[in-house]
PDB file of C-alpha atoms and ligand atoms in Angstrom:
ATOM      1  CA  MET A   1     -88.716 111.564 -71.820  1.00  0.00           C
ATOM      2  CA  ARG A   2     -91.084 114.374 -70.753  1.00  0.00           C
ATOM      3  CA  ILE A   3     -93.042 113.572 -67.583  1.00  0.00           C
ATOM      4  CA  PHE A   4     -96.257 115.014 -66.046  1.00  0.00           C
ATOM      5  CA  ASP A   5     -96.837 113.704 -62.517  1.00  0.00           C
ATOM      6  CA  PRO A   6    -100.645 114.139 -62.190  1.00  0.00           C
ATOM      7  CA  HIS A   7    -100.708 113.391 -58.452  1.00  0.00           C
ATOM      8  CA  ILE A   8     -97.922 114.386 -56.068  1.00  0.00           C
ATOM      9  CA  HIS A   9     -97.801 116.194 -52.723  1.00  0.00           C
ATOM     10  CA  MET A  10     -94.843 118.461 -53.203  1.00  0.00           C
ATOM     11  CA  THR A  11     -95.602 120.281 -49.923  1.00  0.00           C
ATOM     12  CA  SER A  12     -94.216 117.263 -48.133  1.00  0.00           C
ATOM     13  CA  ARG A  13     -91.075 116.903 -50.319  1.00  0.00           C
ATOM     14  CA  THR A  14     -87.683 118.427 -50.402  1.00  0.00           C
ATOM     15  CA  THR A  15     -85.703 120.519 -52.818  1.00  0.00           C
ATOM     16  CA  ASP A  16     -83.564 117.380 -53.540  1.00  0.00           C
ATOM     17  CA  ASP A  17     -86.798 115.774 -54.827  1.00  0.00           C
ATOM     18  CA  TYR A  18     -87.389 118.720 -57.086  1.00  0.00           C
ATOM     19  CA  GLU A  19     -83.878 118.493 -58.485  1.00  0.00           C
ATOM     20  CA  ALA A  20     -84.048 114.707 -58.937  1.00  0.00           C
ATOM     21  CA  MET A  21     -87.495 115.001 -60.660  1.00  0.00           C
ATOM     22  CA  ARG A  22     -86.346 117.646 -63.063  1.00  0.00           C
ATOM     23  CA  ALA A  23     -83.290 115.565 -63.934  1.00  0.00           C
ATOM     24  CA  ALA A  24     -85.502 112.532 -64.528  1.00  0.00           C
ATOM     25  CA  GLY A  25     -87.806 114.526 -67.007  1.00  0.00           C
ATOM     26  CA  VAL A  26     -90.542 115.827 -64.753  1.00  0.00           C
ATOM     27  CA  ARG A  27     -91.730 119.122 -66.286  1.00  0.00           C
ATOM     28  CA  ALA A  28     -95.216 119.429 -64.724  1.00  0.00           C
ATOM     29  CA  VAL A  29     -97.071 118.289 -61.622  1.00  0.00           C
ATOM     30  CA  VAL A  30    -100.494 118.478 -60.187  1.00  0.00           C
ATOM     31  CA  GLU A  31    -100.702 118.681 -56.413  1.00  0.00           C
ATOM     32  CA  PRO A  32    -104.091 117.580 -55.013  1.00  0.00           C
ATOM     33  CA  ALA A  33    -105.184 119.121 -51.736  1.00  0.00           C
ATOM     34  CA  PHE A  34    -105.211 116.318 -49.155  1.00  0.00           C
ATOM     35  CA  TRP A  35    -104.862 115.188 -45.537  1.00  0.00           C
ATOM     36  CA  LEU A  36    -101.684 116.429 -43.857  1.00  0.00           C
ATOM     37  CA  GLY A  37    -101.453 113.630 -41.385  1.00  0.00           C
ATOM     38  CA  GLN A  38    -102.043 115.851 -38.374  1.00  0.00           C
ATOM     39  CA  PRO A  39    -105.842 116.326 -38.105  1.00  0.00           C
ATOM     40  CA  ARG A  40    -106.939 119.861 -38.747  1.00  0.00           C
ATOM     41  CA  THR A  41    -109.025 121.553 -36.080  1.00  0.00           C
ATOM     42  CA  ALA A  42    -110.537 124.383 -37.888  1.00  0.00           C
ATOM     43  CA  PRO A  43    -111.490 125.507 -41.448  1.00  0.00           C
ATOM     44  CA  ALA A  44    -108.913 128.410 -41.313  1.00  0.00           C
ATOM     45  CA  THR A  45    -106.126 125.860 -41.574  1.00  0.00           C
ATOM     46  CA  PHE A  46    -107.523 124.884 -45.026  1.00  0.00           C
ATOM     47  CA  ARG A  47    -107.384 128.507 -46.092  1.00  0.00           C
ATOM     48  CA  ASP A  48    -103.700 128.763 -45.562  1.00  0.00           C
ATOM     49  CA  TYR A  49    -103.020 125.370 -47.106  1.00  0.00           C
ATOM     50  CA  PHE A  50    -104.964 126.157 -50.312  1.00  0.00           C
ATOM     51  CA  ASP A  51    -103.225 129.507 -50.514  1.00  0.00           C
ATOM     52  CA  SER A  52     -99.851 127.732 -50.205  1.00  0.00           C
ATOM     53  CA  LEU A  53    -100.808 125.356 -53.084  1.00  0.00           C
ATOM     54  CA  LEU A  54    -101.515 128.376 -55.231  1.00  0.00           C
ATOM     55  CA  GLY A  55     -98.627 130.605 -54.214  1.00  0.00           C
ATOM     56  CA  TRP A  56     -95.767 129.192 -52.442  1.00  0.00           C
ATOM     57  CA  GLU A  57     -95.579 125.817 -53.949  1.00  0.00           C
ATOM     58  CA  PRO A  58     -95.693 126.847 -57.647  1.00  0.00           C
ATOM     59  CA  PHE A  59     -92.981 129.384 -56.780  1.00  0.00           C
ATOM     60  CA  ARG A  60     -90.787 126.637 -55.310  1.00  0.00           C
ATOM     61  CA  ALA A  61     -91.514 124.345 -58.322  1.00  0.00           C
ATOM     62  CA  ALA A  62     -90.712 127.055 -60.824  1.00  0.00           C
ATOM     63  CA  GLN A  63     -87.093 127.305 -59.330  1.00  0.00           C
ATOM     64  CA  TYR A  64     -86.559 123.765 -60.892  1.00  0.00           C
ATOM     65  CA  GLY A  65     -88.339 124.419 -64.160  1.00  0.00           C
ATOM     66  CA  ILE A  66     -91.509 122.476 -63.175  1.00  0.00           C
ATOM     67  CA  ALA A  67     -94.899 123.817 -63.869  1.00  0.00           C
ATOM     68  CA  HIS A  68     -97.171 123.395 -60.795  1.00  0.00           C
ATOM     69  CA  HIS A  69    -100.970 123.293 -60.692  1.00  0.00           C
ATOM     70  CA  CYS A  70    -103.269 121.955 -57.925  1.00  0.00           C
ATOM     71  CA  THR A  71    -106.685 120.491 -57.219  1.00  0.00           C
ATOM     72  CA  ILE A  72    -108.808 121.922 -54.442  1.00  0.00           C
ATOM     73  CA  ALA A  73    -111.224 119.994 -52.104  1.00  0.00           C
ATOM     74  CA  LEU A  74    -112.093 118.698 -48.723  1.00  0.00           C
ATOM     75  CA  ASN A  75    -110.223 115.333 -48.705  1.00  0.00           C
ATOM     76  CA  PRO A  76    -112.132 112.063 -48.025  1.00  0.00           C
ATOM     77  CA  LYS A  77    -110.816 111.319 -44.580  1.00  0.00           C
ATOM     78  CA  GLU A  78    -111.501 114.802 -43.118  1.00  0.00           C
ATOM     79  CA  ALA A  79    -115.011 114.776 -44.588  1.00  0.00           C
ATOM     80  CA  ASN A  80    -115.835 112.734 -41.398  1.00  0.00           C
ATOM     81  CA  ASP A  81    -114.761 115.578 -39.046  1.00  0.00           C
ATOM     82  CA  PRO A  82    -117.351 118.049 -38.180  1.00  0.00           C
ATOM     83  CA  ARG A  83    -114.632 120.649 -37.456  1.00  0.00           C
ATOM     84  CA  CYS A  84    -113.561 120.521 -41.156  1.00  0.00           C
ATOM     85  CA  LEU A  85    -116.984 120.402 -42.820  1.00  0.00           C
ATOM     86  CA  PRO A  86    -117.560 124.193 -43.016  1.00  0.00           C
ATOM     87  CA  VAL A  87    -114.764 124.440 -45.553  1.00  0.00           C
ATOM     88  CA  LEU A  88    -117.107 122.937 -48.150  1.00  0.00           C
ATOM     89  CA  ASP A  89    -118.961 126.258 -48.261  1.00  0.00           C
ATOM     90  CA  GLU A  90    -115.732 128.143 -48.802  1.00  0.00           C
ATOM     91  CA  LEU A  91    -114.403 126.024 -51.753  1.00  0.00           C
ATOM     92  CA  PRO A  92    -115.950 128.135 -54.537  1.00  0.00           C
ATOM     93  CA  ARG A  93    -113.510 131.016 -53.533  1.00  0.00           C
ATOM     94  CA  TRP A  94    -110.547 128.777 -54.689  1.00  0.00           C
ATOM     95  CA  LEU A  95    -112.272 126.855 -57.517  1.00  0.00           C
ATOM     96  CA  VAL A  96    -112.242 130.032 -59.560  1.00  0.00           C
ATOM     97  CA  LYS A  97    -108.466 130.490 -59.373  1.00  0.00           C
ATOM     98  CA  ASP A  98    -106.216 130.148 -62.440  1.00  0.00           C
ATOM     99  CA  ARG A  99    -104.021 127.302 -61.280  1.00  0.00           C
ATOM    100  CA  VAL A 100    -106.760 125.136 -59.973  1.00  0.00           C
ATOM    101  CA  VAL A 101    -107.244 122.437 -62.621  1.00  0.00           C
ATOM    102  CA  ALA A 102    -109.739 120.136 -60.848  1.00  0.00           C
ATOM    103  CA  VAL A 103    -111.778 119.472 -57.785  1.00  0.00           C
ATOM    104  CA  GLY A 104    -109.950 116.870 -55.748  1.00  0.00           C
ATOM    105  CA  GLU A 105    -108.850 114.676 -54.225  1.00  0.00           C
ATOM    106  CA  ILE A 106    -112.476 113.621 -53.343  1.00  0.00           C
ATOM    107  CA  GLY A 107    -113.945 110.140 -52.949  1.00  0.00           C
ATOM    108  CA  TYR A 108    -114.212 107.457 -50.186  1.00  0.00           C
ATOM    109  CA  ASP A 109    -111.986 106.685 -47.294  1.00  0.00           C
ATOM    110  CA  ALA A 110    -114.162 104.515 -44.929  1.00  0.00           C
ATOM    111  CA  MET A 111    -117.338 104.835 -47.007  1.00  0.00           C
ATOM    112  CA  THR A 112    -119.396 106.662 -44.304  1.00  0.00           C
ATOM    113  CA  PRO A 113    -122.637 108.657 -44.847  1.00  0.00           C
ATOM    114  CA  ALA A 114    -120.618 111.801 -44.233  1.00  0.00           C
ATOM    115  CA  GLU A 115    -118.310 110.910 -47.159  1.00  0.00           C
ATOM    116  CA  ASP A 116    -121.311 110.306 -49.336  1.00  0.00           C
ATOM    117  CA  LYS A 117    -122.487 113.858 -48.639  1.00  0.00           C
ATOM    118  CA  ALA A 118    -119.143 115.492 -49.145  1.00  0.00           C
ATOM    119  CA  LEU A 119    -118.505 113.633 -52.472  1.00  0.00           C
ATOM    120  CA  ALA A 120    -121.846 114.496 -53.860  1.00  0.00           C
ATOM    121  CA  ALA A 121    -121.479 118.115 -52.918  1.00  0.00           C
ATOM    122  CA  GLN A 122    -118.011 118.332 -54.436  1.00  0.00           C
ATOM    123  CA  LEU A 123    -118.980 116.559 -57.678  1.00  0.00           C
ATOM    124  CA  GLN A 124    -121.634 119.140 -57.990  1.00  0.00           C
ATOM    125  CA  LEU A 125    -119.084 121.900 -57.413  1.00  0.00           C
ATOM    126  CA  ALA A 126    -116.868 120.462 -60.202  1.00  0.00           C
ATOM    127  CA  ALA A 127    -119.910 120.599 -62.598  1.00  0.00           C
ATOM    128  CA  ASP A 128    -120.808 124.125 -61.536  1.00  0.00           C
ATOM    129  CA  HIS A 129    -117.221 125.368 -62.096  1.00  0.00           C
ATOM    130  CA  GLY A 130    -116.606 123.568 -65.421  1.00  0.00           C
ATOM    131  CA  LEU A 131    -113.839 121.546 -63.795  1.00  0.00           C
ATOM    132  CA  PRO A 132    -112.951 117.819 -64.024  1.00  0.00           C
ATOM    133  CA  ALA A 133    -112.703 115.887 -60.732  1.00  0.00           C
ATOM    134  CA  LEU A 134    -109.849 113.748 -59.248  1.00  0.00           C
ATOM    135  CA  VAL A 135    -111.570 110.942 -57.356  1.00  0.00           C
ATOM    136  CA  HIS A 136    -109.438 108.773 -54.985  1.00  0.00           C
ATOM    137  CA  THR A 137    -110.653 105.200 -54.536  1.00  0.00           C
ATOM    138  CA  PRO A 138    -110.251 103.660 -51.089  1.00  0.00           C
ATOM    139  CA  HIS A 139    -107.288 101.623 -50.140  1.00  0.00           C
ATOM    140  CA  ARG A 140    -109.413  98.994 -48.309  1.00  0.00           C
ATOM    141  CA  ASP A 141    -112.389  97.118 -49.858  1.00  0.00           C
ATOM    142  CA  LYS A 142    -111.262  98.258 -53.246  1.00  0.00           C
ATOM    143  CA  LEU A 143    -113.914  96.819 -55.482  1.00  0.00           C
ATOM    144  CA  ALA A 144    -116.808  97.831 -53.185  1.00  0.00           C
ATOM    145  CA  GLY A 145    -115.268 101.247 -52.954  1.00  0.00           C
ATOM    146  CA  LEU A 146    -114.996 101.614 -56.687  1.00  0.00           C
ATOM    147  CA  ARG A 147    -118.645 100.508 -57.209  1.00  0.00           C
ATOM    148  CA  ARG A 148    -119.855 103.054 -54.625  1.00  0.00           C
ATOM    149  CA  THR A 149    -117.707 105.706 -56.189  1.00  0.00           C
ATOM    150  CA  LEU A 150    -119.124 104.937 -59.654  1.00  0.00           C
ATOM    151  CA  ASP A 151    -122.733 105.120 -58.293  1.00  0.00           C
ATOM    152  CA  ALA A 152    -121.938 108.634 -56.843  1.00  0.00           C
ATOM    153  CA  VAL A 153    -120.343 109.776 -60.141  1.00  0.00           C
ATOM    154  CA  ARG A 154    -123.416 108.487 -62.135  1.00  0.00           C
ATOM    155  CA  GLU A 155    -125.848 110.167 -59.781  1.00  0.00           C
ATOM    156  CA  SER A 156    -123.885 113.471 -60.291  1.00  0.00           C
ATOM    157  CA  ALA A 157    -124.125 116.180 -62.991  1.00  0.00           C
ATOM    158  CA  LEU A 158    -120.477 115.373 -64.026  1.00  0.00           C
ATOM    159  CA  GLY A 159    -119.939 113.140 -67.002  1.00  0.00           C
ATOM    160  CA  THR A 160    -117.629 110.156 -66.533  1.00  0.00           C
ATOM    161  CA  GLU A 161    -115.345 111.529 -69.177  1.00  0.00           C
ATOM    162  CA  ARG A 162    -114.589 114.335 -66.734  1.00  0.00           C
ATOM    163  CA  VAL A 163    -113.667 112.085 -63.855  1.00  0.00           C
ATOM    164  CA  LEU A 164    -110.177 110.640 -63.069  1.00  0.00           C
ATOM    165  CA  LEU A 165    -110.388 107.471 -60.780  1.00  0.00           C
ATOM    166  CA  ASP A 166    -107.189 107.149 -58.775  1.00  0.00           C
ATOM    167  CA  HIS A 167    -105.333 104.424 -56.923  1.00  0.00           C
ATOM    168  CA  LEU A 168    -106.764 101.759 -59.211  1.00  0.00           C
ATOM    169  CA  ASN A 169    -105.235  98.172 -59.351  1.00  0.00           C
ATOM    170  CA  GLU A 170    -105.847  94.766 -60.840  1.00  0.00           C
ATOM    171  CA  THR A 171    -109.134  94.231 -58.967  1.00  0.00           C
ATOM    172  CA  THR A 172    -110.627  97.577 -60.067  1.00  0.00           C
ATOM    173  CA  VAL A 173    -109.194  98.349 -63.485  1.00  0.00           C
ATOM    174  CA  GLU A 174    -111.733  96.499 -65.601  1.00  0.00           C
ATOM    175  CA  GLU A 175    -114.951  98.070 -64.122  1.00  0.00           C
ATOM    176  CA  ALA A 176    -113.241 101.427 -64.014  1.00  0.00           C
ATOM    177  CA  LYS A 177    -112.296 101.223 -67.736  1.00  0.00           C
ATOM    178  CA  ASP A 178    -115.887 100.139 -68.640  1.00  0.00           C
ATOM    179  CA  SER A 179    -117.242 103.254 -66.798  1.00  0.00           C
ATOM    180  CA  GLY A 180    -115.709 105.698 -69.300  1.00  0.00           C
ATOM    181  CA  CYS A 181    -113.797 107.468 -66.581  1.00  0.00           C
ATOM    182  CA  TRP A 182    -110.010 108.208 -66.875  1.00  0.00           C
ATOM    183  CA  LEU A 183    -107.838 105.645 -65.080  1.00  0.00           C
ATOM    184  CA  GLY A 184    -105.250 106.674 -62.524  1.00  0.00           C
ATOM    185  CA  PHE A 185    -102.620 104.328 -61.043  1.00  0.00           C
ATOM    186  CA  SER A 186    -100.337 105.315 -58.019  1.00  0.00           C
ATOM    187  CA  VAL A 187     -96.986 103.527 -58.057  1.00  0.00           C
ATOM    188  CA  TYR A 188     -95.527 102.991 -54.657  1.00  0.00           C
ATOM    189  CA  PRO A 189     -92.151 101.715 -53.276  1.00  0.00           C
ATOM    190  CA  ASP A 190     -93.269  98.649 -51.436  1.00  0.00           C
ATOM    191  CA  THR A 191     -97.038  98.254 -51.170  1.00  0.00           C
ATOM    192  CA  LYS A 192    -100.075  98.456 -53.494  1.00  0.00           C
ATOM    193  CA  MET A 193     -99.037  98.997 -57.191  1.00  0.00           C
ATOM    194  CA  ASP A 194     -95.343  98.682 -58.414  1.00  0.00           C
ATOM    195  CA  GLU A 195     -93.792  99.427 -61.760  1.00  0.00           C
ATOM    196  CA  ALA A 196     -93.878  95.807 -62.999  1.00  0.00           C
ATOM    197  CA  ARG A 197     -97.548  95.406 -62.207  1.00  0.00           C
ATOM    198  CA  MET A 198     -98.144  98.780 -63.856  1.00  0.00           C
ATOM    199  CA  VAL A 199     -96.518  97.730 -67.041  1.00  0.00           C
ATOM    200  CA  ALA A 200     -98.455  94.459 -66.997  1.00  0.00           C
ATOM    201  CA  LEU A 201    -101.664  96.374 -66.785  1.00  0.00           C
ATOM    202  CA  LEU A 202    -100.724  98.664 -69.587  1.00  0.00           C
ATOM    203  CA  LYS A 203    -100.035  95.541 -71.689  1.00  0.00           C
ATOM    204  CA  ALA A 204    -103.467  94.096 -70.747  1.00  0.00           C
ATOM    205  CA  TYR A 205    -105.579  97.206 -71.062  1.00  0.00           C
ATOM    206  CA  GLY A 206    -103.689  99.623 -73.285  1.00  0.00           C
ATOM    207  CA  PRO A 207    -102.533 103.193 -72.745  1.00  0.00           C
ATOM    208  CA  GLU A 208    -105.829 104.864 -73.532  1.00  0.00           C
ATOM    209  CA  ARG A 209    -107.053 107.238 -70.768  1.00  0.00           C
ATOM    210  CA  VAL A 210    -104.351 105.903 -68.366  1.00  0.00           C
ATOM    211  CA  LEU A 211    -102.381 108.201 -66.038  1.00  0.00           C
ATOM    212  CA  VAL A 212     -99.509 107.069 -63.766  1.00  0.00           C
ATOM    213  CA  ASN A 213     -98.550 108.981 -60.736  1.00  0.00           C
ATOM    214  CA  SER A 214     -96.247 108.635 -57.798  1.00  0.00           C
ATOM    215  CA  ALA A 215     -98.716 109.986 -55.152  1.00  0.00           C
ATOM    216  CA  ALA A 216     -95.548 110.822 -53.236  1.00  0.00           C
ATOM    217  CA  ASP A 217     -96.427 112.479 -49.919  1.00  0.00           C
ATOM    218  CA  TRP A 218     -95.189 112.483 -46.304  1.00  0.00           C
ATOM    219  CA  GLY A 219     -95.217 108.743 -46.073  1.00  0.00           C
ATOM    220  CA  ARG A 220     -92.643 106.374 -47.691  1.00  0.00           C
ATOM    221  CA  SER A 221     -92.943 107.065 -51.337  1.00  0.00           C
ATOM    222  CA  ASP A 222     -90.773 107.830 -54.504  1.00  0.00           C
ATOM    223  CA  PRO A 223     -91.251 110.953 -56.585  1.00  0.00           C
ATOM    224  CA  LEU A 224     -89.357 109.220 -59.471  1.00  0.00           C
ATOM    225  CA  LYS A 225     -91.847 106.350 -59.877  1.00  0.00           C
ATOM    226  CA  THR A 226     -93.180 107.988 -63.050  1.00  0.00           C
ATOM    227  CA  ARG A 227     -89.771 107.734 -64.729  1.00  0.00           C
ATOM    228  CA  LYS A 228     -89.273 104.137 -63.454  1.00  0.00           C
ATOM    229  CA  VAL A 229     -92.503 103.157 -65.162  1.00  0.00           C
ATOM    230  CA  GLY A 230     -91.488 104.920 -68.338  1.00  0.00           C
ATOM    231  CA  ASP A 231     -88.178 103.136 -68.387  1.00  0.00           C
ATOM    232  CA  LEU A 232     -89.745  99.747 -67.828  1.00  0.00           C
ATOM    233  CA  MET A 233     -92.400 100.400 -70.520  1.00  0.00           C
ATOM    234  CA  LEU A 234     -89.486 100.972 -73.020  1.00  0.00           C
ATOM    235  CA  ALA A 235     -87.685  97.844 -71.827  1.00  0.00           C
ATOM    236  CA  GLU A 236     -90.737  95.784 -72.197  1.00  0.00           C
ATOM    237  CA  GLY A 237     -91.300  96.877 -75.803  1.00  0.00           C
ATOM    238  CA  PHE A 238     -93.672  99.911 -75.614  1.00  0.00           C
ATOM    239  CA  SER A 239     -92.819 102.671 -78.090  1.00  0.00           C
ATOM    240  CA  GLU A 240     -91.606 106.099 -77.061  1.00  0.00           C
ATOM    241  CA  ASP A 241     -94.965 107.477 -78.306  1.00  0.00           C
ATOM    242  CA  ASP A 242     -96.848 105.078 -75.899  1.00  0.00           C
ATOM    243  CA  VAL A 243     -94.642 106.405 -73.026  1.00  0.00           C
ATOM    244  CA  ASP A 244     -95.261 109.999 -73.980  1.00  0.00           C
ATOM    245  CA  ARG A 245     -98.986 109.342 -74.183  1.00  0.00           C
ATOM    246  CA  VAL A 246     -99.150 107.835 -70.652  1.00  0.00           C
ATOM    247  CA  LEU A 247     -96.662 110.164 -68.929  1.00  0.00           C
ATOM    248  CA  TRP A 248     -97.453 113.383 -70.801  1.00  0.00           C
ATOM    249  CA  ARG A 249    -100.352 113.642 -73.257  1.00  0.00           C
ATOM    250  CA  ASN A 250    -102.957 111.926 -71.128  1.00  0.00           C
ATOM    251  CA  PRO A 251    -102.497 114.109 -68.080  1.00  0.00           C
ATOM    252  CA  VAL A 252    -102.375 117.192 -70.334  1.00  0.00           C
ATOM    253  CA  GLU A 253    -105.640 116.204 -71.956  1.00  0.00           C
ATOM    254  CA  PHE A 254    -107.377 115.286 -68.659  1.00  0.00           C
ATOM    255  CA  TYR A 255    -106.338 118.425 -66.687  1.00  0.00           C
ATOM    256  CA  GLY A 256    -106.559 120.598 -69.936  1.00  0.00           C
ATOM    257  CA  MET A 257    -110.329 120.178 -69.684  1.00  0.00           C
ATOM    258  CA  SER A 258    -110.116 122.889 -66.981  1.00  0.00           C
ATOM    259  CA  GLY A 259    -108.947 125.348 -69.594  1.00  0.00           C
ATOM    260  CA  ARG A 260    -106.260 126.451 -67.047  1.00  0.00           C
ATOM    261  CA  LEU A 261    -103.247 124.348 -67.807  1.00  0.00           C
ATOM    262  CA  VAL A 262    -100.161 126.490 -68.570  1.00  0.00           C
ATOM    263  CA  LEU A 263     -97.105 124.445 -69.120  1.00  0.00           C
ATOM    264  CA  ASP A 264     -94.585 127.202 -69.918  1.00  0.00           C
ATOM    265  CA  VAL A 265     -92.999 127.770 -66.594  1.00  0.00           C
ATOM    266  CA  ALA A 266     -91.043 130.820 -67.586  1.00  0.00           C
ATOM    267  CA  ALA A 267     -94.041 132.632 -68.811  1.00  0.00           C
ATOM    268  CA  THR A 268     -96.082 132.044 -65.717  1.00  0.00           C
ATOM    269  CA  ALA A 269     -93.598 131.608 -62.803  1.00  0.00           C
ATOM    270  CA  PRO A 270     -95.178 133.226 -59.762  1.00  0.00           C
ATOM    271  CA  THR A 271     -93.115 135.562 -57.686  1.00  0.00           C
ATOM    272  CA  HIS A 272     -93.004 135.159 -53.923  1.00  0.00           C
ATOM    273  CA  GLU A 273     -94.607 138.521 -53.632  1.00  0.00           C
ATOM    274  CA  GLY A 274     -97.412 137.136 -55.790  1.00  0.00           C
ATOM    275  CA  ASN A 275     -98.547 135.130 -52.796  1.00  0.00           C
ATOM    276  CA  SER A 276    -100.483 137.938 -51.336  1.00  0.00           C
ATOM    277  CA  VAL A 277    -102.217 138.532 -54.644  1.00  0.00           C
ATOM    278  CA  LEU A 278    -103.284 134.896 -54.816  1.00  0.00           C
ATOM    279  CA  ARG A 279    -104.879 134.769 -51.385  1.00  0.00           C
ATOM    280  CA  GLY A 280    -108.273 133.101 -51.636  1.00  0.00           C
ATOM    281  CA  GLY A 281    -110.301 135.813 -49.950  1.00  0.00           C
ATOM    282  CA  GLU A 282    -109.409 138.617 -52.412  1.00  0.00           C
TER     283      GLU A 282
HETATM  284 ZN1  LIG B 301    -102.868 112.035 -52.732  1.00  0.00          ZN
END
């Protein structure tokens, strides 16, 4: 089973995780820029973080034979912090980089006017840079959050076929599917979506445009959830081709719209020295 985890925060994970992921079949990941838990106090801390997503983390992943790409954005939560907003003006410096395969994760957290503004601005940046967008849907008020997200997408210059809506569940899947966007599901250890519910959704709605991720980060999470979904799909009667479509070909097709996906790790493995070359300002 070959696996592409389209949403995982490897910065927060250990080398044990990389080893276990590789053994489970993970060959590629996308790491979205997000909130580190500790609030940032200045735009400069984003610069170092974005550089690490483009330099240090792909270097670490390559040690385990895993191709690493990232998405770059001001995350929804910190869109509410005036100390962070200036980074919006700096994003174009990173959005032109080779390993950046989407703008993300963007979207709504508490659905504030500040989040409206940051979302609209970043959907426009995606359109301007020919990139797709990874759009997180809020964990509270899910259906209202999805509808407001879809309004923002429809008002933007980005077609729905270039948008991946993430953290979907039973309450949001139908409207999300009807929108023409790609459908992302994050499978967690004990809350929100689990693998049995995920497989039930695949039975009900089919594998078209569906991506499954672990969204593993600094909280309780499991970087092997993608594999566990694949195993359960097979046990419940899905074909190996269906599993390959959901866990490999769909993410390859979605992020491939960037024109920047390189899945041959050996050909592209960054060196540690490469970090300085990758710095955003140069
Ligand atoms: Zn995330």
